């Protein structure tokens, strides 16, 4: 049979070059291009990528919190809308306090989330609590939405004994098994292939959970991002890639980060469903993430690029005035604050007013300062706990290091502030 069909094929090819062309077209299209159908063309043209239309920016509201198309209103209940506002403003106030406290030398490091509050709260609210989150480091609001306590934020930033990580991580490298939030890794983009691996595991175990992985425009230039996109698309993983495009990777502006259509422009090339949205519009972020979650739960991976602006310095180790003007930052603050935008929406609904704003500001500031002061008083975990928790059983090389440290401290202990450890 096989011999005969081969003969037939050869005969067909000899008989008709048109059939041969068709055969090649089908092979190229169905086998090499997978899901795409290509055609032959006799027009010699090297495609100029700049001629592709850029992804539009999906928005729901204006900067004054007004719906452009009322059908895009997800109709939050008053309770949910107020929780959103409370979380965004709590995050903002916490950032101010912790940023200042680093400047006073009370904690070693901090990263603010200024200007990205709608990205965090809008996306987190659209996910299910059991969905697994992989963050980059500038997503504290996602954890806040999930109920990570203020005290834990403070304990983690102090690295004291009440910190669930017992001070083993740098400040803002949060993690919480209880909140399905994988501990942050400092090396950029490690979280992306890991997230796809978790998503693939969820697909195989049929749990219905999905993964949402956050990353910045800078992180998207790492090779690991490419690996993650490609694995997710080819293995059809239940994952949402949430890019916070905030214009900068430390001092590198996006104009130097990529030459194509941002991060969204990469999506179709990998076979990812893709949307670009206004990251300062909580409603747009929520709607986009909600839709993406639906697709992801059917094993269709989605890339979201949320356009925003990094309102603060990259971190407390950075001075952004060295590479961007004060006027640029002020322009963003004056024209597009995600918090103000959402507040305008609440006010128009009759759910918020100036007095409530004033009372809330003072209440939340007091709460945060109390948690902060309490955390400052807590001692660090006992020194030998430095060697525990990472491995189920302490391996021999760590045991040896522990012995060396104990001997060293016996001899030179008075040179160290040992009274600050439990
Ligand atoms: C592999 C690696 N390279 C470099 C760094 C140093 N680094 C830390 S954050 C950062 C910029 C990341 O920018 P982006 O992904 O856009 O996120 P953003 O800080 O703007 O939120 C860089 C280069 C790092 N942590 N890891």
CSV table of C-alpha atoms and ligand atoms in Angstrom, one decimal:
chain,number,residue,atom,x,y,z
A,1,UNK,CA,0.0,0.0,0.0
A,2,UNK,CA,2.7,2.4,1.0
A,3,UNK,CA,4.7,1.6,-2.1
A,4,UNK,CA,1.7,2.2,-4.2
A,5,UNK,CA,0.8,5.5,-2.6
A,6,UNK,CA,4.4,6.7,-3.0
A,7,UNK,CA,4.2,5.8,-6.7
A,8,UNK,CA,0.9,7.7,-6.9
A,9,UNK,CA,2.5,10.7,-5.2
A,10,UNK,CA,5.4,10.7,-7.6
A,11,UNK,CA,3.1,10.3,-10.5
A,12,UNK,CA,1.0,13.2,-9.3
A,13,UNK,CA,4.0,15.4,-9.0
A,14,UNK,CA,5.2,14.5,-12.5
A,15,UNK,CA,1.7,15.0,-13.8
A,16,UNK,CA,0.9,18.3,-12.2
A,17,UNK,CA,3.2,20.9,-10.8
A,18,UNK,CA,0.0,22.7,-9.6
A,19,UNK,CA,-0.8,19.7,-7.3
A,20,UNK,CA,2.8,19.8,-6.1
A,21,UNK,CA,2.5,23.4,-5.2
A,22,UNK,CA,-0.6,22.7,-3.3
A,23,UNK,CA,1.1,19.8,-1.5
A,24,UNK,CA,3.9,22.2,-0.4
A,25,UNK,CA,1.5,24.8,0.7
A,26,UNK,CA,-0.4,22.3,2.8
A,27,UNK,CA,2.9,21.0,4.3
A,28,UNK,CA,4.2,24.5,5.1
A,29,UNK,CA,0.9,25.6,6.5
A,30,UNK,CA,-0.3,22.6,8.5
A,31,UNK,CA,3.0,21.0,9.5
A,32,UNK,CA,5.5,23.9,9.8
A,33,UNK,CA,3.2,26.7,10.8
A,34,UNK,CA,1.0,24.7,13.0
A,35,UNK,CA,-2.2,26.6,13.4
A,36,UNK,CA,-1.6,29.3,10.7
A,37,UNK,CA,-2.5,29.2,7.1
A,38,UNK,CA,0.0,30.9,4.8
A,39,UNK,CA,-0.2,31.5,1.1
A,40,UNK,CA,2.4,31.9,-1.7
A,41,UNK,CA,3.0,35.3,-3.0
A,42,UNK,CA,5.0,36.5,-6.0
A,43,UNK,CA,5.4,39.9,-4.5
A,44,UNK,CA,8.9,40.4,-3.1
A,45,UNK,CA,8.4,42.2,0.1
A,46,UNK,CA,10.4,42.3,3.4
A,47,UNK,CA,7.8,43.3,5.9
A,48,UNK,CA,8.5,46.4,7.9
A,49,UNK,CA,7.4,45.7,11.4
A,50,UNK,CA,6.6,49.3,11.9
A,51,UNK,CA,3.8,49.0,9.4
A,52,UNK,CA,1.9,46.6,11.7
A,53,UNK,CA,-0.7,48.5,13.6
A,54,UNK,CA,0.1,48.7,17.3
A,55,UNK,CA,-2.1,46.9,19.8
A,56,UNK,CA,-4.7,49.3,21.0
A,57,UNK,CA,-4.9,50.2,24.7
A,58,UNK,CA,-8.2,48.9,26.1
A,59,UNK,CA,-9.7,51.3,28.6
A,60,UNK,CA,-13.0,51.4,30.4
A,61,UNK,CA,-13.0,54.8,32.1
A,62,UNK,CA,-11.6,58.3,31.5
A,63,UNK,CA,-9.1,59.9,33.9
A,64,UNK,CA,-12.1,61.4,35.6
A,65,UNK,CA,-13.5,58.0,36.4
A,66,UNK,CA,-16.3,58.1,33.9
A,67,UNK,CA,-17.2,55.0,31.8
A,68,UNK,CA,-16.6,55.7,28.1
A,69,UNK,CA,-18.9,52.7,27.2
A,70,UNK,CA,-21.3,51.9,30.1
A,71,UNK,CA,-21.4,48.3,28.9
A,72,UNK,CA,-17.9,47.9,30.3
A,73,UNK,CA,-18.9,48.6,33.9
A,74,UNK,CA,-18.4,45.3,35.9
A,75,UNK,CA,-20.9,46.8,38.4
A,76,UNK,CA,-18.9,46.2,41.6
A,77,UNK,CA,-20.9,46.1,44.8
A,78,UNK,CA,-20.3,49.1,47.2
A,79,UNK,CA,-18.4,46.8,49.6
A,80,UNK,CA,-16.0,45.5,46.9
A,81,UNK,CA,-15.5,49.0,45.4
A,82,UNK,CA,-14.7,50.4,48.9
A,83,UNK,CA,-12.3,47.5,49.6
A,84,UNK,CA,-10.5,48.3,46.3
A,85,UNK,CA,-10.2,51.9,47.3
A,86,UNK,CA,-9.1,51.1,50.9
A,87,UNK,CA,-6.4,48.6,49.6
A,88,UNK,CA,-5.1,51.1,47.0
A,89,UNK,CA,-4.8,53.9,49.5
A,90,UNK,CA,-3.4,51.6,52.3
A,91,UNK,CA,-0.7,50.5,49.8
A,92,UNK,CA,0.1,54.1,49.0
A,93,UNK,CA,0.3,55.2,52.6
A,94,UNK,CA,2.4,52.1,53.6
A,95,UNK,CA,4.8,52.9,50.8
A,96,UNK,CA,5.3,56.4,52.0
A,97,UNK,CA,5.9,55.3,55.6
A,98,UNK,CA,8.3,52.5,54.7
A,99,UNK,CA,10.1,54.5,52.1
A,100,UNK,CA,10.8,57.3,54.7
A,101,UNK,CA,11.8,54.7,57.3
A,102,UNK,CA,14.5,53.3,55.0
A,103,UNK,CA,15.7,56.9,54.5
A,104,UNK,CA,15.9,57.1,58.3
A,105,UNK,CA,18.0,53.9,58.4
A,106,UNK,CA,15.3,51.9,60.2
A,107,UNK,CA,15.0,49.3,57.4
A,108,UNK,CA,17.6,48.3,54.9
A,109,UNK,CA,15.8,48.6,51.6
A,110,UNK,CA,12.4,49.3,50.1
A,111,UNK,CA,10.6,49.5,46.8
A,112,UNK,CA,7.5,51.6,46.3
A,113,UNK,CA,4.4,50.8,44.1
A,114,UNK,CA,3.4,54.4,43.5
A,115,UNK,CA,1.3,54.8,40.4
A,116,UNK,CA,0.7,51.1,39.9
A,117,UNK,CA,-2.0,50.5,42.5
A,118,UNK,CA,-4.8,49.9,39.9
A,119,UNK,CA,-2.7,47.2,38.3
A,120,UNK,CA,-2.4,45.3,41.5
A,121,UNK,CA,-5.9,45.6,42.8
A,122,UNK,CA,-7.7,45.4,39.5
A,123,UNK,CA,-5.9,42.2,38.5
A,124,UNK,CA,-5.9,40.5,41.9
A,125,UNK,CA,-9.7,41.1,42.3
A,126,UNK,CA,-10.3,39.3,39.0
A,127,UNK,CA,-8.5,36.2,40.0
A,128,UNK,CA,-9.7,33.4,42.3
A,129,UNK,CA,-8.1,33.1,45.7
A,130,UNK,CA,-6.7,29.7,45.0
A,131,UNK,CA,-5.0,30.9,41.8
A,132,UNK,CA,-1.2,30.8,42.3
A,133,UNK,CA,0.7,34.1,42.0
A,134,UNK,CA,4.3,34.6,41.0
A,135,UNK,CA,5.3,38.2,41.6
A,136,UNK,CA,8.4,40.1,40.5
A,137,UNK,CA,8.7,42.4,43.5
A,138,UNK,CA,6.5,45.5,42.8
A,139,UNK,CA,3.1,43.8,43.4
A,140,UNK,CA,2.5,44.3,47.1
A,141,UNK,CA,-1.1,45.3,46.4
A,142,UNK,CA,-1.9,41.8,45.1
A,143,UNK,CA,-0.9,40.3,48.4
A,144,UNK,CA,-2.8,43.1,50.2
A,145,UNK,CA,-5.9,42.3,48.3
A,146,UNK,CA,-5.6,38.6,49.4
A,147,UNK,CA,-5.4,39.6,53.0
A,148,UNK,CA,-1.7,39.5,53.8
A,149,UNK,CA,-1.7,41.4,57.1
A,150,UNK,CA,-0.2,44.8,57.6
A,151,UNK,CA,1.8,43.4,60.5
A,152,UNK,CA,3.4,40.8,58.1
A,153,UNK,CA,4.4,43.5,55.6
A,154,UNK,CA,6.2,45.3,58.5
A,155,UNK,CA,7.7,42.2,60.0
A,156,UNK,CA,9.0,41.1,56.6
A,157,UNK,CA,10.6,44.5,56.0
A,158,UNK,CA,12.2,44.4,59.4
A,159,UNK,CA,13.2,40.7,58.9
A,160,UNK,CA,12.3,40.1,62.5
A,161,UNK,CA,11.4,36.8,64.2
A,162,UNK,CA,7.7,37.2,63.4
A,163,UNK,CA,8.3,37.5,59.7
A,164,UNK,CA,7.1,34.3,58.2
A,165,UNK,CA,10.4,34.0,56.3
A,166,UNK,CA,12.3,34.7,59.6
A,167,UNK,CA,14.3,37.4,58.0
A,168,UNK,CA,15.8,35.2,55.3
A,169,UNK,CA,14.8,37.5,52.5
A,170,UNK,CA,15.5,41.1,51.6
A,171,UNK,CA,12.7,43.6,52.4
A,172,UNK,CA,9.7,43.4,50.0
A,173,UNK,CA,10.6,39.8,48.9
A,174,UNK,CA,7.3,38.6,50.4
A,175,UNK,CA,5.9,35.1,50.1
A,176,UNK,CA,2.9,33.4,51.6
A,177,UNK,CA,1.8,29.9,51.2
A,178,UNK,CA,-1.5,30.8,52.8
A,179,UNK,CA,-2.2,33.4,50.2
A,180,UNK,CA,-0.9,31.3,47.3
A,181,UNK,CA,1.8,33.8,46.6
A,182,UNK,CA,5.2,32.3,45.8
A,183,UNK,CA,8.2,34.0,47.5
A,184,UNK,CA,9.8,36.7,45.4
A,185,UNK,CA,13.2,36.0,43.8
A,186,UNK,CA,15.6,38.9,43.2
A,187,UNK,CA,17.1,37.6,39.9
A,188,UNK,CA,14.8,39.0,37.2
A,189,UNK,CA,12.4,36.7,35.3
A,190,UNK,CA,13.2,33.5,37.3
A,191,UNK,CA,9.5,33.5,38.2
A,192,UNK,CA,8.3,33.2,34.6
A,193,UNK,CA,9.4,29.7,33.6
A,194,UNK,CA,8.6,28.6,37.1
A,195,UNK,CA,5.1,29.9,36.7
A,196,UNK,CA,4.6,28.1,33.5
A,197,UNK,CA,5.9,24.9,35.1
A,198,UNK,CA,3.3,25.3,37.9
A,199,UNK,CA,0.6,26.0,35.4
A,200,UNK,CA,1.5,22.8,33.5
A,201,UNK,CA,1.3,20.9,36.7
A,202,UNK,CA,-2.2,22.3,37.4
A,203,UNK,CA,-3.2,21.3,33.9
A,204,UNK,CA,-2.0,17.8,34.5
A,205,UNK,CA,-3.7,17.4,37.9
A,206,UNK,CA,-6.9,18.9,36.6
A,207,UNK,CA,-7.4,21.1,39.6
A,208,UNK,CA,-8.8,24.0,37.6
A,209,UNK,CA,-6.4,26.4,39.2
A,210,UNK,CA,-4.5,28.9,37.1
A,211,UNK,CA,-1.3,30.8,37.5
A,212,UNK,CA,-0.8,34.6,37.2
A,213,UNK,CA,2.7,35.8,36.8
A,214,UNK,CA,3.7,39.4,37.1
A,215,UNK,CA,6.8,41.0,35.5
A,216,UNK,CA,8.1,44.3,34.3
A,217,UNK,CA,8.9,45.6,30.8
A,218,UNK,CA,12.6,45.1,31.7
A,219,UNK,CA,12.2,41.5,32.8
A,220,UNK,CA,10.5,40.8,29.5
A,221,UNK,CA,14.0,41.2,27.8
A,222,UNK,CA,15.5,38.2,29.7
A,223,UNK,CA,15.8,34.9,27.9
A,224,UNK,CA,13.7,33.3,30.5
A,225,UNK,CA,10.7,35.3,29.3
A,226,UNK,CA,11.0,33.9,25.9
A,227,UNK,CA,11.3,30.3,27.3
A,228,UNK,CA,8.2,30.9,29.4
A,229,UNK,CA,6.1,32.4,26.6
A,230,UNK,CA,7.0,29.5,24.3
A,231,UNK,CA,6.5,26.7,26.8
A,232,UNK,CA,3.1,28.2,27.8
A,233,UNK,CA,1.9,28.5,24.2
A,234,UNK,CA,3.1,25.1,23.0
A,235,UNK,CA,2.1,23.2,26.1
A,236,UNK,CA,-1.2,25.2,26.3
A,237,UNK,CA,-0.8,26.1,30.0
A,238,UNK,CA,-3.4,27.8,32.2
A,239,UNK,CA,-1.4,30.9,32.8
A,240,UNK,CA,-1.8,34.7,32.6
A,241,UNK,CA,1.4,36.7,31.9
A,242,UNK,CA,0.8,40.1,33.5
A,243,UNK,CA,3.3,42.7,32.3
A,244,UNK,CA,3.4,45.9,34.2
A,245,UNK,CA,4.8,48.2,31.6
A,246,UNK,CA,5.8,51.2,33.7
A,247,UNK,CA,8.1,52.9,31.3
A,248,UNK,CA,11.4,52.1,33.0
A,249,UNK,CA,13.7,49.2,34.0
A,250,UNK,CA,15.6,51.2,36.7
A,251,UNK,CA,17.2,53.8,34.4
A,252,UNK,CA,16.5,52.1,31.0
A,253,UNK,CA,13.5,53.7,29.4
A,254,UNK,CA,11.2,51.5,27.3
A,255,UNK,CA,12.5,53.3,24.1
A,256,UNK,CA,15.8,51.5,24.7
A,257,UNK,CA,14.2,48.3,26.0
A,258,UNK,CA,12.5,47.1,22.8
A,259,UNK,CA,12.1,48.2,19.2
A,260,UNK,CA,8.8,46.5,18.4
A,261,UNK,CA,5.3,47.0,19.7
A,262,UNK,CA,6.0,46.8,23.4
A,263,UNK,CA,5.4,43.6,25.2
A,264,UNK,CA,1.9,42.9,23.7
A,265,UNK,CA,3.5,42.9,20.2
A,266,UNK,CA,5.4,39.8,21.2
A,267,UNK,CA,2.3,37.8,22.1
A,268,UNK,CA,1.0,36.7,18.6
A,269,UNK,CA,4.5,35.7,17.6
A,270,UNK,CA,4.5,33.1,20.4
A,271,UNK,CA,0.8,32.1,19.7
A,272,UNK,CA,-0.4,33.8,22.9
A,273,UNK,CA,-3.8,35.5,23.2
A,274,UNK,CA,-2.9,39.0,24.0
A,275,UNK,CA,-4.4,42.3,25.2
A,276,UNK,CA,-2.9,45.7,26.0
A,277,UNK,CA,-4.8,47.7,28.6
A,278,UNK,CA,-4.7,51.0,30.5
A,279,UNK,CA,-2.9,49.9,33.7
A,280,UNK,CA,-4.1,53.1,35.5
A,281,UNK,CA,-7.7,52.3,34.9
A,282,UNK,CA,-8.7,49.7,37.5
A,283,UNK,CA,-11.8,48.7,35.5
A,284,UNK,CA,-9.8,48.0,32.4
A,285,UNK,CA,-7.3,45.9,34.3
A,286,UNK,CA,-10.1,44.1,36.1
A,287,UNK,CA,-12.1,43.4,32.9
A,288,UNK,CA,-9.0,42.3,31.0
A,289,UNK,CA,-7.8,40.0,33.7
A,290,UNK,CA,-11.3,38.5,34.2
A,291,UNK,CA,-11.5,37.7,30.5
A,292,UNK,CA,-8.0,36.3,30.5
A,293,UNK,CA,-8.8,34.1,33.5
A,294,UNK,CA,-11.7,32.6,31.6
A,295,UNK,CA,-9.4,31.7,28.7
A,296,UNK,CA,-6.6,30.5,31.0
A,297,UNK,CA,-9.0,28.2,32.8
A,298,UNK,CA,-9.6,26.6,29.3
A,299,UNK,CA,-5.8,26.1,28.9
A,300,UNK,CA,-5.4,29.1,26.7
A,301,UNK,CA,-2.5,31.2,28.0
A,302,UNK,CA,-2.9,35.0,27.8
A,303,UNK,CA,-0.5,37.9,27.8
A,304,UNK,CA,-1.7,41.2,29.3
A,305,UNK,CA,0.4,44.3,28.9
A,306,UNK,CA,-0.8,47.0,31.4
A,307,UNK,CA,0.4,50.4,30.5
A,308,UNK,CA,1.3,52.5,33.6
A,309,UNK,CA,4.0,54.7,35.0
A,310,UNK,CA,6.5,54.0,37.8
A,311,UNK,CA,5.8,57.0,40.1
A,312,UNK,CA,8.7,56.5,42.5
A,313,UNK,CA,12.4,55.7,42.3
A,314,UNK,CA,13.2,52.2,41.2
A,315,UNK,CA,14.1,51.4,44.8
A,316,UNK,CA,15.8,53.1,47.7
A,317,UNK,CA,19.1,52.3,46.0
A,318,UNK,CA,18.1,54.4,43.0
A,319,UNK,CA,17.9,58.2,42.4
A,320,UNK,CA,15.6,58.6,39.4
A,321,UNK,CA,16.3,62.3,39.1
A,322,UNK,CA,19.6,61.2,37.4
A,323,UNK,CA,17.8,59.9,34.4
A,324,UNK,CA,14.3,61.5,34.2
A,325,UNK,CA,13.1,65.0,34.9
A,326,UNK,CA,11.0,66.1,37.8
A,327,UNK,CA,8.6,67.6,35.3
A,328,UNK,CA,8.0,64.3,33.7
A,329,UNK,CA,7.0,62.7,37.1
A,330,UNK,CA,4.8,65.7,38.0
A,331,UNK,CA,3.0,65.5,34.7
A,332,UNK,CA,2.0,61.9,35.4
A,333,UNK,CA,1.0,62.7,38.9
A,334,UNK,CA,-1.1,65.6,37.7
A,335,UNK,CA,-2.7,63.8,34.8
A,336,UNK,CA,-3.2,60.2,35.7
A,337,UNK,CA,-3.4,58.9,39.2
A,338,UNK,CA,-5.1,55.5,39.3
A,339,UNK,CA,-6.2,56.2,42.9
A,340,UNK,CA,-7.7,59.6,42.1
A,341,UNK,CA,-9.4,58.1,39.0
A,342,UNK,CA,-11.1,55.4,41.1
A,343,UNK,CA,-12.0,57.9,43.8
A,344,UNK,CA,-13.8,60.1,41.3
A,345,UNK,CA,-15.8,57.0,40.3
A,346,UNK,CA,-16.7,56.4,44.0
A,347,UNK,CA,-17.7,60.0,44.5
A,348,UNK,CA,-20.0,60.0,41.5
A,349,UNK,CA,-21.6,56.9,42.8
A,350,UNK,CA,-22.2,58.7,46.1
A,351,UNK,CA,-20.0,56.1,47.9
A,352,UNK,CA,-17.2,58.5,49.1
A,353,UNK,CA,-16.7,62.1,50.0
A,354,UNK,CA,-14.1,64.5,51.4
A,355,UNK,CA,-14.9,63.8,55.1
A,356,UNK,CA,-14.6,60.1,54.6
A,357,UNK,CA,-11.3,60.6,52.8
A,358,UNK,CA,-10.0,62.6,55.7
A,359,UNK,CA,-11.1,60.2,58.4
A,360,UNK,CA,-9.8,57.2,56.4
A,361,UNK,CA,-6.4,58.8,55.8
A,362,UNK,CA,-5.9,59.4,59.4
A,363,UNK,CA,-7.2,56.0,60.5
A,364,UNK,CA,-5.0,54.0,58.0
A,365,UNK,CA,-2.0,56.1,58.8
A,366,UNK,CA,-2.4,55.3,62.5
A,367,UNK,CA,-2.9,51.6,61.8
A,368,UNK,CA,0.2,51.4,59.6
A,369,UNK,CA,2.4,53.3,62.1
A,370,UNK,CA,1.2,51.0,64.9
A,371,UNK,CA,2.1,47.9,62.9
A,372,UNK,CA,5.4,49.6,62.0
A,373,UNK,CA,6.3,50.5,65.6
A,374,UNK,CA,5.4,47.1,66.8
A,375,UNK,CA,7.5,45.4,64.2
A,376,UNK,CA,10.5,47.5,65.1
A,377,UNK,CA,10.4,46.3,68.7
A,378,UNK,CA,10.5,42.6,67.8
A,379,UNK,CA,13.9,40.9,68.0
A,380,UNK,CA,15.4,38.9,65.1
A,381,UNK,CA,15.1,35.2,65.0
A,382,UNK,CA,17.7,33.1,67.0
A,383,UNK,CA,20.9,33.1,65.0
A,384,UNK,CA,21.1,29.4,64.4
A,385,UNK,CA,17.7,29.6,62.6
A,386,UNK,CA,19.7,31.1,59.8
A,387,UNK,CA,20.4,27.5,58.8
A,388,UNK,CA,17.0,26.1,59.1
A,389,UNK,CA,13.8,26.0,56.9
A,390,UNK,CA,15.4,26.0,53.5
A,391,UNK,CA,16.0,22.2,53.5
A,392,UNK,CA,13.7,19.7,55.2
A,393,UNK,CA,16.8,18.4,57.0
A,394,UNK,CA,19.8,20.6,57.6
A,395,UNK,CA,22.5,19.3,55.2
A,396,UNK,CA,26.1,18.6,56.5
A,397,UNK,CA,27.6,21.7,54.9
A,398,UNK,CA,25.1,24.0,56.7
A,399,UNK,CA,25.6,22.1,60.0
A,400,UNK,CA,29.4,22.7,59.6
A,401,UNK,CA,28.8,26.4,58.9
A,402,UNK,CA,26.5,26.6,62.0
A,403,UNK,CA,29.3,25.1,64.2
A,404,UNK,CA,31.8,27.6,62.8
A,405,UNK,CA,29.5,30.5,63.4
A,406,UNK,CA,28.8,29.3,67.0
A,407,UNK,CA,32.5,29.0,67.7
A,408,UNK,CA,33.1,32.4,66.2
A,409,UNK,CA,30.4,34.1,68.2
A,410,UNK,CA,31.7,32.4,71.4
A,411,UNK,CA,35.0,34.1,70.8
A,412,UNK,CA,33.9,37.5,69.3
A,413,UNK,CA,30.3,37.7,70.4
A,414,UNK,CA,30.7,41.1,72.1
A,415,UNK,CA,31.6,42.7,68.8
A,416,UNK,CA,28.1,42.0,67.6
A,417,UNK,CA,24.7,43.3,68.6
A,418,UNK,CA,23.6,39.9,69.9
A,419,UNK,CA,21.0,41.3,72.2
A,420,UNK,CA,18.9,42.1,69.1
A,421,UNK,CA,18.4,38.4,68.5
A,422,UNK,CA,16.1,36.1,70.4
B,1,LIG,C1,19.0,38.8,36.2
B,1,LIG,C2,19.0,40.2,36.8
B,1,LIG,N1,19.6,41.2,36.1
B,1,LIG,C3,19.6,42.4,36.6
B,1,LIG,C4,19.0,42.7,37.8
B,1,LIG,C5,19.0,44.1,38.4
B,1,LIG,N2,17.7,44.6,38.3
B,1,LIG,C6,16.8,44.6,39.3
B,1,LIG,S1,15.4,45.3,39.0
B,1,LIG,C7,15.8,45.7,37.4
B,1,LIG,C8,14.9,46.4,36.5
B,1,LIG,C9,13.7,45.6,36.1
B,1,LIG,O1,12.8,46.5,35.5
B,1,LIG,P1,11.3,46.0,35.1
B,1,LIG,O2,11.3,44.6,34.9
B,1,LIG,O3,10.8,46.9,34.1
B,1,LIG,O4,10.5,46.2,36.5
B,1,LIG,P2,10.2,47.5,37.4
B,1,LIG,O5,11.3,47.6,38.3
B,1,LIG,O6,10.1,48.7,36.4
B,1,LIG,O7,8.9,47.3,38.1
B,1,LIG,C10,17.1,45.3,37.2
B,1,LIG,C11,17.9,45.5,35.9
B,1,LIG,C12,18.4,41.6,38.5
B,1,LIG,N3,17.8,41.7,39.7
B,1,LIG,N4,18.4,40.4,37.9
